[in-house]
mmCIF file of N, CA and C in Angstrom:
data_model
loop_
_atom_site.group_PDB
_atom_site.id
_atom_site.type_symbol
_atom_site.label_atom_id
_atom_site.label_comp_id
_atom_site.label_asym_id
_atom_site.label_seq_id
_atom_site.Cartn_x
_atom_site.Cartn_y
_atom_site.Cartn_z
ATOM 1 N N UNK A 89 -19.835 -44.082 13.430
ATOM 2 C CA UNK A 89 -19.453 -44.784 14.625
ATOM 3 C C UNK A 89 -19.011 -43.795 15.706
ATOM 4 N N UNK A 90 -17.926 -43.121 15.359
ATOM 5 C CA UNK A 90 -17.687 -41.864 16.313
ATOM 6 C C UNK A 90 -18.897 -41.128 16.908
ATOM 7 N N UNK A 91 -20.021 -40.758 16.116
ATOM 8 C CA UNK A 91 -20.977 -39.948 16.280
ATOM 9 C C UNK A 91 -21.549 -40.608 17.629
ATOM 10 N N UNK A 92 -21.797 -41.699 17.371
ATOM 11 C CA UNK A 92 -22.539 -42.774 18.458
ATOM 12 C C UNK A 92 -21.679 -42.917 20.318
ATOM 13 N N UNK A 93 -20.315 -42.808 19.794
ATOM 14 C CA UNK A 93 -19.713 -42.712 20.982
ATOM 15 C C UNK A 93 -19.445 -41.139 21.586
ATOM 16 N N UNK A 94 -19.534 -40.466 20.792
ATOM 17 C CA UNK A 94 -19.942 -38.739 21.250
ATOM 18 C C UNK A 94 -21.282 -38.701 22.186
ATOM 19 N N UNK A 95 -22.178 -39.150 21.635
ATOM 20 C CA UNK A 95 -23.293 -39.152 22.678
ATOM 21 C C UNK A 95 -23.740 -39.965 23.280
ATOM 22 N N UNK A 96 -22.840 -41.093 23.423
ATOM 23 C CA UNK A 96 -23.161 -41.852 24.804
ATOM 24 C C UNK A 96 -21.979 -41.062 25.706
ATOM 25 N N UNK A 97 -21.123 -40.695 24.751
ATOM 26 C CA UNK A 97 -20.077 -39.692 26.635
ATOM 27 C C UNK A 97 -21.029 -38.812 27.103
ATOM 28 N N UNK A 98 -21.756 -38.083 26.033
ATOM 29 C CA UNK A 98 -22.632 -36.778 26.482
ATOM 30 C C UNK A 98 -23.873 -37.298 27.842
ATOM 31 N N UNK A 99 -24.692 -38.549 26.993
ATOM 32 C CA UNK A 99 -25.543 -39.115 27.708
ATOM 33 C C UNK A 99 -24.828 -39.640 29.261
ATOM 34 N N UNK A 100 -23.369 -39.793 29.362
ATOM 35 C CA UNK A 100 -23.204 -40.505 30.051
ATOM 36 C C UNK A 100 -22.588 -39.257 31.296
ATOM 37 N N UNK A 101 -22.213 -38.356 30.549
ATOM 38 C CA UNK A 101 -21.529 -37.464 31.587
ATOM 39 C C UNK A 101 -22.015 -35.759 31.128
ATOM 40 N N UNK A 102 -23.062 -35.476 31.929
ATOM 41 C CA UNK A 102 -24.101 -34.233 31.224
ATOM 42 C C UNK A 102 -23.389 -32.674 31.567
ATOM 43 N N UNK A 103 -22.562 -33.116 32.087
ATOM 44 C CA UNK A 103 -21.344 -31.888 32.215
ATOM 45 C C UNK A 103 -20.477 -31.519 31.113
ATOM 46 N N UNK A 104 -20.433 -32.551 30.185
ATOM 47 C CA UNK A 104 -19.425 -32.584 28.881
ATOM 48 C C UNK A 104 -20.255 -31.148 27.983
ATOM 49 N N UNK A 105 -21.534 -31.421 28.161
ATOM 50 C CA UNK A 105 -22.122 -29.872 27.094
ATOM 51 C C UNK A 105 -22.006 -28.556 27.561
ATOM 52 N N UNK A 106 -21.876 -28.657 28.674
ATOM 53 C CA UNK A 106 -21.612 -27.174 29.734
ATOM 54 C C UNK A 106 -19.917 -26.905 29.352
ATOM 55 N N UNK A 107 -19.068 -28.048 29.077
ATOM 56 C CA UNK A 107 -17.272 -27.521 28.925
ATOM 57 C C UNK A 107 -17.494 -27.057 27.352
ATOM 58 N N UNK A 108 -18.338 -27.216 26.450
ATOM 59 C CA UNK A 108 -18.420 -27.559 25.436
ATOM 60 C C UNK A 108 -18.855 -25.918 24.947
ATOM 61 N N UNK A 109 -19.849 -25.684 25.548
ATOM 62 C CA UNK A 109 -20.251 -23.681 25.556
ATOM 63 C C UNK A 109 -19.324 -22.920 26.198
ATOM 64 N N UNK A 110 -18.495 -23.574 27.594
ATOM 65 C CA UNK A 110 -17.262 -22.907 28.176
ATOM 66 C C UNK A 110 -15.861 -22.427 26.720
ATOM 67 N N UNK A 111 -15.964 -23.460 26.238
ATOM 68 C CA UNK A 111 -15.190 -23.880 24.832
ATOM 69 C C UNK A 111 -14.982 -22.627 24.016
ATOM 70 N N UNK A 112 -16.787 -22.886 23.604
ATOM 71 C CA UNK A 112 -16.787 -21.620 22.590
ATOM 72 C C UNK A 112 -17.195 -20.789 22.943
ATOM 73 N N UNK A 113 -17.642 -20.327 24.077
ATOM 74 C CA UNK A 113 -17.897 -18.684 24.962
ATOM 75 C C UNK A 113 -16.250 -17.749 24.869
ATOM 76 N N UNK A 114 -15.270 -19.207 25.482
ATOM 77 C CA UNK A 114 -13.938 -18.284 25.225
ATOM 78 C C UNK A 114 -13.312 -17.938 24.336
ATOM 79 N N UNK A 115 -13.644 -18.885 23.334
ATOM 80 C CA UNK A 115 -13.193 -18.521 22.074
ATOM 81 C C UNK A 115 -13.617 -17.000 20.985
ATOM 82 N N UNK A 116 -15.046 -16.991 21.534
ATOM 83 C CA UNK A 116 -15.741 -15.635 21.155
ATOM 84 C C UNK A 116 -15.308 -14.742 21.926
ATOM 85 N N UNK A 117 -14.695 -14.674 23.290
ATOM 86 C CA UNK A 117 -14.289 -13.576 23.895
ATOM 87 C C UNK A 117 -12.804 -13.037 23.361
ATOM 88 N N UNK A 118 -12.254 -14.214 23.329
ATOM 89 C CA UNK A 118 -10.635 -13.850 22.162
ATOM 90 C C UNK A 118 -11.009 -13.347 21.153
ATOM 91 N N UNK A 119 -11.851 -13.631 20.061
ATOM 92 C CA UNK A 119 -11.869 -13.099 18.930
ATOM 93 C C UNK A 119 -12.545 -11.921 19.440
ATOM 94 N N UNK A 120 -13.567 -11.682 20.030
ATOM 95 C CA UNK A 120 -13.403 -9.440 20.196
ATOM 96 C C UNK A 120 -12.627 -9.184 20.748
ATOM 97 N N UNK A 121 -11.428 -9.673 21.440
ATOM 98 C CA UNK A 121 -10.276 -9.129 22.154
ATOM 99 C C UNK A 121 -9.441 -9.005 21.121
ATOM 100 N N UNK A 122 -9.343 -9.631 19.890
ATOM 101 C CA UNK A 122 -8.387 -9.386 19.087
ATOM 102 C C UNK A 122 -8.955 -8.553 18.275
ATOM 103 N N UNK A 123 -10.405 -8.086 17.600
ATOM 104 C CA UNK A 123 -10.627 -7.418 16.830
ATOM 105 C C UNK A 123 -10.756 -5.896 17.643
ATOM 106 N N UNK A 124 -11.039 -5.999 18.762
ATOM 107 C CA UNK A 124 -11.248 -4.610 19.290
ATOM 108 C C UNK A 124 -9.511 -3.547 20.167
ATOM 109 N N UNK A 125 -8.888 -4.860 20.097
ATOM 110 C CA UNK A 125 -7.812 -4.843 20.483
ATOM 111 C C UNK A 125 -6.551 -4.792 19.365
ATOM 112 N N UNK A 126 -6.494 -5.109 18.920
ATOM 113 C CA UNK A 126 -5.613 -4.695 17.425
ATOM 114 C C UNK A 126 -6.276 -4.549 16.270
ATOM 115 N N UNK A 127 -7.400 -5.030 15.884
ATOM 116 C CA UNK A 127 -7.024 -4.861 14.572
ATOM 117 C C UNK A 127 -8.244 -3.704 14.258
ATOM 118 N N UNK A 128 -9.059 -3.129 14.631
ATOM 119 C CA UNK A 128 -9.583 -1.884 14.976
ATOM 120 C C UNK A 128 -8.938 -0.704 15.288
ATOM 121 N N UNK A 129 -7.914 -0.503 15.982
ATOM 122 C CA UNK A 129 -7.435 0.519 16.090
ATOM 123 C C UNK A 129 -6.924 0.361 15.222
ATOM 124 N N UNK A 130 -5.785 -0.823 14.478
ATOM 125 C CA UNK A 130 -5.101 -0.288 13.229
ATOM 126 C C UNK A 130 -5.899 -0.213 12.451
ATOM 127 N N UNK A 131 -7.410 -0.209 11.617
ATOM 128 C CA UNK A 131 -7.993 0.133 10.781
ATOM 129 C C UNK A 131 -8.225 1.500 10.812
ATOM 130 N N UNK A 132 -8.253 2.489 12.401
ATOM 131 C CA UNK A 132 -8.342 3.451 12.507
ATOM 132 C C UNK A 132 -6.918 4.356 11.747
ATOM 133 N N UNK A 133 -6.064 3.529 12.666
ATOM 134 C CA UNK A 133 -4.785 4.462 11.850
ATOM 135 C C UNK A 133 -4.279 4.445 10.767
ATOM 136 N N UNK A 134 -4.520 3.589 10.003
ATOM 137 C CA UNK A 134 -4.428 3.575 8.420
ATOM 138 C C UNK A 134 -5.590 4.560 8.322
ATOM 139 N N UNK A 135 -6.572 4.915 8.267
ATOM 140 C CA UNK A 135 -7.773 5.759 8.043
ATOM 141 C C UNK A 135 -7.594 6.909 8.153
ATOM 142 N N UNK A 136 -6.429 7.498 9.475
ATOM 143 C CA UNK A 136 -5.830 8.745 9.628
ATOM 144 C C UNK A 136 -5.207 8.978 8.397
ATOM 145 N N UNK A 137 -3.945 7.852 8.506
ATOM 146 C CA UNK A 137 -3.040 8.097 7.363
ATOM 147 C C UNK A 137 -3.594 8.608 5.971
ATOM 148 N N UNK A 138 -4.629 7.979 5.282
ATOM 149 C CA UNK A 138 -5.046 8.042 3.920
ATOM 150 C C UNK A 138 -5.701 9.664 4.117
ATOM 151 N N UNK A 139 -6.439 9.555 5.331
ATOM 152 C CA UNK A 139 -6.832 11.179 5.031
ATOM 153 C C UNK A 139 -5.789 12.385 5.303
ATOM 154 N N UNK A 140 -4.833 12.186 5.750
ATOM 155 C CA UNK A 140 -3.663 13.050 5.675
ATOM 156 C C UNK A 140 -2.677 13.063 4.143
ATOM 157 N N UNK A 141 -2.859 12.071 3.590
ATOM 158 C CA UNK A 141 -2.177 11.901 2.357
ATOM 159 C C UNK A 141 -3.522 12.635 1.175
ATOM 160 N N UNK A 142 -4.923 12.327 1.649
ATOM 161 C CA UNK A 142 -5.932 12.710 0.188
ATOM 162 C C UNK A 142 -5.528 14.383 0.903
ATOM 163 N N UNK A 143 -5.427 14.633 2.023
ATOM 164 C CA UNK A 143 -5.233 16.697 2.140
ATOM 165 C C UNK A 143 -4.138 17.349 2.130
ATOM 166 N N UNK A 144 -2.748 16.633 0.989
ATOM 167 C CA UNK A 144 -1.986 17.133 0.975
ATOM 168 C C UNK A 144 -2.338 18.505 -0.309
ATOM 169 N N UNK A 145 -1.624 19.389 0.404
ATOM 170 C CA UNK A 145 -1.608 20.703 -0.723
ATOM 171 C C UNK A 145 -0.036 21.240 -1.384
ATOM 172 N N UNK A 146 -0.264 22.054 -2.098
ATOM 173 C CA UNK A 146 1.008 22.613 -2.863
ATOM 174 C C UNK A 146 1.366 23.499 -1.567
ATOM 175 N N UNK A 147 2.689 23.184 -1.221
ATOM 176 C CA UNK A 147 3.378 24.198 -0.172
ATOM 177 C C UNK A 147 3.350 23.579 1.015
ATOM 178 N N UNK A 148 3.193 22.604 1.356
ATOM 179 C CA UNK A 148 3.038 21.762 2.672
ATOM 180 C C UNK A 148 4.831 21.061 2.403
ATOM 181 N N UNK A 149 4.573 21.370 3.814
ATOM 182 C CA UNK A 149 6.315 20.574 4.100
ATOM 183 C C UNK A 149 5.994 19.316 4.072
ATOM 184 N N UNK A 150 6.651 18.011 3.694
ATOM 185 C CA UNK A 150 6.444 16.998 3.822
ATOM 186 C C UNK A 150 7.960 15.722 4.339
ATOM 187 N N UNK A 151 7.863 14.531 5.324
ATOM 188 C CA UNK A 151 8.713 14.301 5.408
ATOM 189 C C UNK A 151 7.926 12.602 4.560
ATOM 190 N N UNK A 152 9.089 12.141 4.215
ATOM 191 C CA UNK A 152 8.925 10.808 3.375
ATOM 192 C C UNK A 152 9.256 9.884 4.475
ATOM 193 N N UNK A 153 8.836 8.724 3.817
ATOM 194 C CA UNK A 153 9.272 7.035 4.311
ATOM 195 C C UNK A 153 10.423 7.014 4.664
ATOM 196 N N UNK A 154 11.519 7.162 3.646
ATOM 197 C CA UNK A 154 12.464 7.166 3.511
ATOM 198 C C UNK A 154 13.532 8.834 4.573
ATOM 199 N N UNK A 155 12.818 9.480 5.021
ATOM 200 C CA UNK A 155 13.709 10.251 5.379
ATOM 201 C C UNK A 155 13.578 11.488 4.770
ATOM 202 N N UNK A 156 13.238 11.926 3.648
ATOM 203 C CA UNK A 156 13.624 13.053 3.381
ATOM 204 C C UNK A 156 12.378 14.089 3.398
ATOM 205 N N UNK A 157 13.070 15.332 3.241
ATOM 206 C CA UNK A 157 12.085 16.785 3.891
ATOM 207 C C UNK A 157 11.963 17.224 2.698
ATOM 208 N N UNK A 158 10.938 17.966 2.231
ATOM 209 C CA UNK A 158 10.690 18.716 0.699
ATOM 210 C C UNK A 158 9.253 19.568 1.085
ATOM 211 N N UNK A 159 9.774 20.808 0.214
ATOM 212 C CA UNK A 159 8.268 21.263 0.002
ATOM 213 C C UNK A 159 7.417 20.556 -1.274
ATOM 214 N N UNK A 160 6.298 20.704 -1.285
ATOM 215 C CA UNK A 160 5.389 20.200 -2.631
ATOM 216 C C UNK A 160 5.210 21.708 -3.385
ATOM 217 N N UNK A 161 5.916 20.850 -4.587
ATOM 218 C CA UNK A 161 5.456 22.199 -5.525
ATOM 219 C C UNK A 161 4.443 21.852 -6.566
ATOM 220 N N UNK A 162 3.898 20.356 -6.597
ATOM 221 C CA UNK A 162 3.156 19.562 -7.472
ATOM 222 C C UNK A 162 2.386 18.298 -7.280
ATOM 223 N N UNK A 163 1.186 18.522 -7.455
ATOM 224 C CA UNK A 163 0.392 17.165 -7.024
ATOM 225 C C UNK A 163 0.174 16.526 -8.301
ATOM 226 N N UNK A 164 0.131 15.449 -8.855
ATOM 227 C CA UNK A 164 -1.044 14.994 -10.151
ATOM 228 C C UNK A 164 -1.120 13.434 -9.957
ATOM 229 N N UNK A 165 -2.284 12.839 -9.525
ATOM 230 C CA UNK A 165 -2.474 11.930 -9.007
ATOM 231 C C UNK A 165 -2.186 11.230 -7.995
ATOM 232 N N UNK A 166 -1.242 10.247 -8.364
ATOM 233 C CA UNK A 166 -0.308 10.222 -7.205
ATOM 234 C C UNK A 166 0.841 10.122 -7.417
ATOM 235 N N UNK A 167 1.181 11.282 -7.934
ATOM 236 C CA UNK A 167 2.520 11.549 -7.734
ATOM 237 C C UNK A 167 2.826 12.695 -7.126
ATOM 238 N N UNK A 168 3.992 13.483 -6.440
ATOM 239 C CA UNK A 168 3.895 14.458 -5.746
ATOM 240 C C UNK A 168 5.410 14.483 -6.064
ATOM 241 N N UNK A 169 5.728 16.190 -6.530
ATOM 242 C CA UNK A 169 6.875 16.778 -7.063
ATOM 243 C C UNK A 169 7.134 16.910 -5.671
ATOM 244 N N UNK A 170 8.242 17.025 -5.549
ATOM 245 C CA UNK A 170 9.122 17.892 -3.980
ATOM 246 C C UNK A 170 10.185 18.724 -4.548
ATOM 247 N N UNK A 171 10.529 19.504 -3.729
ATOM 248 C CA UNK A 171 11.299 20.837 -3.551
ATOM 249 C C UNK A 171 12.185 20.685 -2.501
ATOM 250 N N UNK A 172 13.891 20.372 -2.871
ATOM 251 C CA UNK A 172 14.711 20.050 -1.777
ATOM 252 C C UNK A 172 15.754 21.212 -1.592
ATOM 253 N N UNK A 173 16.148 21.346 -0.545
ATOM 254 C CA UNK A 173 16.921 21.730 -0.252
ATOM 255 C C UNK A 173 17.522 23.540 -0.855
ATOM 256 N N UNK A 174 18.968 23.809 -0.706
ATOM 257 C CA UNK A 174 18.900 25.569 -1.173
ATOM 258 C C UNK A 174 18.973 25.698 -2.448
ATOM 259 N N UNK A 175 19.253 24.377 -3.380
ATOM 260 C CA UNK A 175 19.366 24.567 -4.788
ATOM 261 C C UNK A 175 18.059 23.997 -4.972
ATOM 262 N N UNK A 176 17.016 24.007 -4.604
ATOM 263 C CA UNK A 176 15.899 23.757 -5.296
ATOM 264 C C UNK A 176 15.613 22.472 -5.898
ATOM 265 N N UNK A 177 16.324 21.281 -5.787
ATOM 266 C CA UNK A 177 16.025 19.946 -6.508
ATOM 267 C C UNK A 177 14.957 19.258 -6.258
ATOM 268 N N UNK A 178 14.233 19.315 -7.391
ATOM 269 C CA UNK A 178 13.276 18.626 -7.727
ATOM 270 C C UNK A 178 13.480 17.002 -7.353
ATOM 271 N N UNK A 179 12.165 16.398 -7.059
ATOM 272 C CA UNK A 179 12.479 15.025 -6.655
ATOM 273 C C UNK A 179 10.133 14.507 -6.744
ATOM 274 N N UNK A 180 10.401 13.249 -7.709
ATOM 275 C CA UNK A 180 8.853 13.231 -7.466
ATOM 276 C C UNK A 180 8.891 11.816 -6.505
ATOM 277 N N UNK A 181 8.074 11.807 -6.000
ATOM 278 C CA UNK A 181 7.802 10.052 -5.189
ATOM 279 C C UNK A 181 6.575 10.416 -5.629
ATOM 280 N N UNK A 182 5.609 8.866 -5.092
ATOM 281 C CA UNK A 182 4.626 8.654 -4.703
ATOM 282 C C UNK A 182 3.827 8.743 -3.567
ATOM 283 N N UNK A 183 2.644 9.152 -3.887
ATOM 284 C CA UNK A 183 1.856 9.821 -2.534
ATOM 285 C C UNK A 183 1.684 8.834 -1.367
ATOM 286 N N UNK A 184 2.148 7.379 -1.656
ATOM 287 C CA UNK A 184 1.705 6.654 -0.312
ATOM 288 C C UNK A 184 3.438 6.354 0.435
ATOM 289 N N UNK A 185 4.705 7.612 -0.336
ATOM 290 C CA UNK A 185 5.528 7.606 0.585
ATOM 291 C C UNK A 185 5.559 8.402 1.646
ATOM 292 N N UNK A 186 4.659 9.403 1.414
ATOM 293 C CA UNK A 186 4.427 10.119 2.486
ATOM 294 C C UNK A 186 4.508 9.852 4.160
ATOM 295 N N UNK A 187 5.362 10.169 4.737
ATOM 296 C CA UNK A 187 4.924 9.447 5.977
ATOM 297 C C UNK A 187 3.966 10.816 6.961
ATOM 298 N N UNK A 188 4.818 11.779 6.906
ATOM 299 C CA UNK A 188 3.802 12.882 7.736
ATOM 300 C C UNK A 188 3.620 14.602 6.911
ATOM 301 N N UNK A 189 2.781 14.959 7.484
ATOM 302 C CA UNK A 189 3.159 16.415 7.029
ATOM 303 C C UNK A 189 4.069 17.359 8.171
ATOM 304 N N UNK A 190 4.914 17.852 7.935
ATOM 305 C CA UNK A 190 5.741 18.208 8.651
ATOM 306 C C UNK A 190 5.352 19.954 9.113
ATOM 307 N N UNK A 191 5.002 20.551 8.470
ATOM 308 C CA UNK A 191 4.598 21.711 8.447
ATOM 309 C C UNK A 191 3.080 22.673 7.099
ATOM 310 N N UNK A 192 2.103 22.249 7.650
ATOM 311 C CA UNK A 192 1.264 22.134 6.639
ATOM 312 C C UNK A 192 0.654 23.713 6.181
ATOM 313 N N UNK A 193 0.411 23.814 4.772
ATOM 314 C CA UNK A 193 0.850 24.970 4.084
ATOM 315 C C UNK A 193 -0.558 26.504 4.396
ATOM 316 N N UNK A 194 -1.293 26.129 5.556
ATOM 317 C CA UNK A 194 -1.859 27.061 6.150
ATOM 318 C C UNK A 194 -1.425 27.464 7.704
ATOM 319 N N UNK A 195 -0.250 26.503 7.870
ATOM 320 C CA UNK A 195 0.448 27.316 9.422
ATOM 321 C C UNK A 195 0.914 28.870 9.566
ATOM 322 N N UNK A 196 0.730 29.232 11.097
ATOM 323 C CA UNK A 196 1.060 30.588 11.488
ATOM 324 C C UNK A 196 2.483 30.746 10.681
ATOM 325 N N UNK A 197 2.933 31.716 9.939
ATOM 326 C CA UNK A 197 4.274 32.239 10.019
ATOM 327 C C UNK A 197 5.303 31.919 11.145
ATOM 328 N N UNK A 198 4.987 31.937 12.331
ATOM 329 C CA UNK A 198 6.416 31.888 13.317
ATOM 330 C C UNK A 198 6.671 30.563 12.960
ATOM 331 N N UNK A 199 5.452 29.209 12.466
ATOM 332 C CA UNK A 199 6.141 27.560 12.689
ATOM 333 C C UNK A 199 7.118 27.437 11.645
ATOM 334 N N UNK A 200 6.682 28.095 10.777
ATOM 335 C CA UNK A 200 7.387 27.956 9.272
ATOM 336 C C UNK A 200 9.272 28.376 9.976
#
C-alpha cells in the first residue's frame, strides 16, 4: 500500500526524484569527508607507529606510555628488557608500550 502512495507523490510531483539523488549525493560526500578526513590519516599514523616499534634495536633510548625513559638491552618478541636509570634496573614491558624512540641507537655522539 505504501509502495503505491510513493509513486503517485513521485508521479504527482517529479521534483521529489531530483531531492531524492540531492539526498544521497550528500550523503556520499560526508562519507569521503569522513574517510579521507579522519579515518585515513589515522590509519596512516598507527602505520608510523607499528613501523617505529617493528625498528626498535638494542641500545635505542626509549620513552614508554606510561612515562618512563630506558635504554633496551633486550628484544624477544614482544617483550623488550629496559635499562633504568644509574643503578641499572632492569624493567621488561611490552613492545606496544612503546610510545617513541627517544634517541635511536645509530645517532651522532653529541645527541646522546
Amino acid at each position: 500500500m505504501l509502495f503505491f502512495l510513493d509513486e503517485a507523490a513521485n508521479a504527482a510531483n517529479p521534483a521529489a526524484g531530483g531531492q531524492l539523488w540531492m539526498t544521497v549525493g550528500t550523503l556520499i560526500i560526508m562519507v569521503l569527508f569522513l574517510y579521507f578526513g579522519m579515518i585515513r590519516p589515522q590509519k596512516k599514523q598507527e602505520k608510523q607507529i607499528a613501523d617505529m616499534r617493528n625498528n626498535l634495536h638494542v641500545g635505542d633510548e626509549i620513552c614508554t606510555n606510561g612515562g618512563l625513559i630506558g635504554r633496551i638491552v633486550k628484544i624477544k618478541d614482544d617483550i623488550i628488557t629496559l635499562e633504568m636509570g644509574s643503578d641499572k634496573t632492569k624493567l621488561k614491558i611490552f613492545k606496544w608500550a612503546v610510545r617513541e624512540v627517544v634517541v635511536p641507537v645509530d645517532a651522532p655522539e653529541e645527541e646522546k
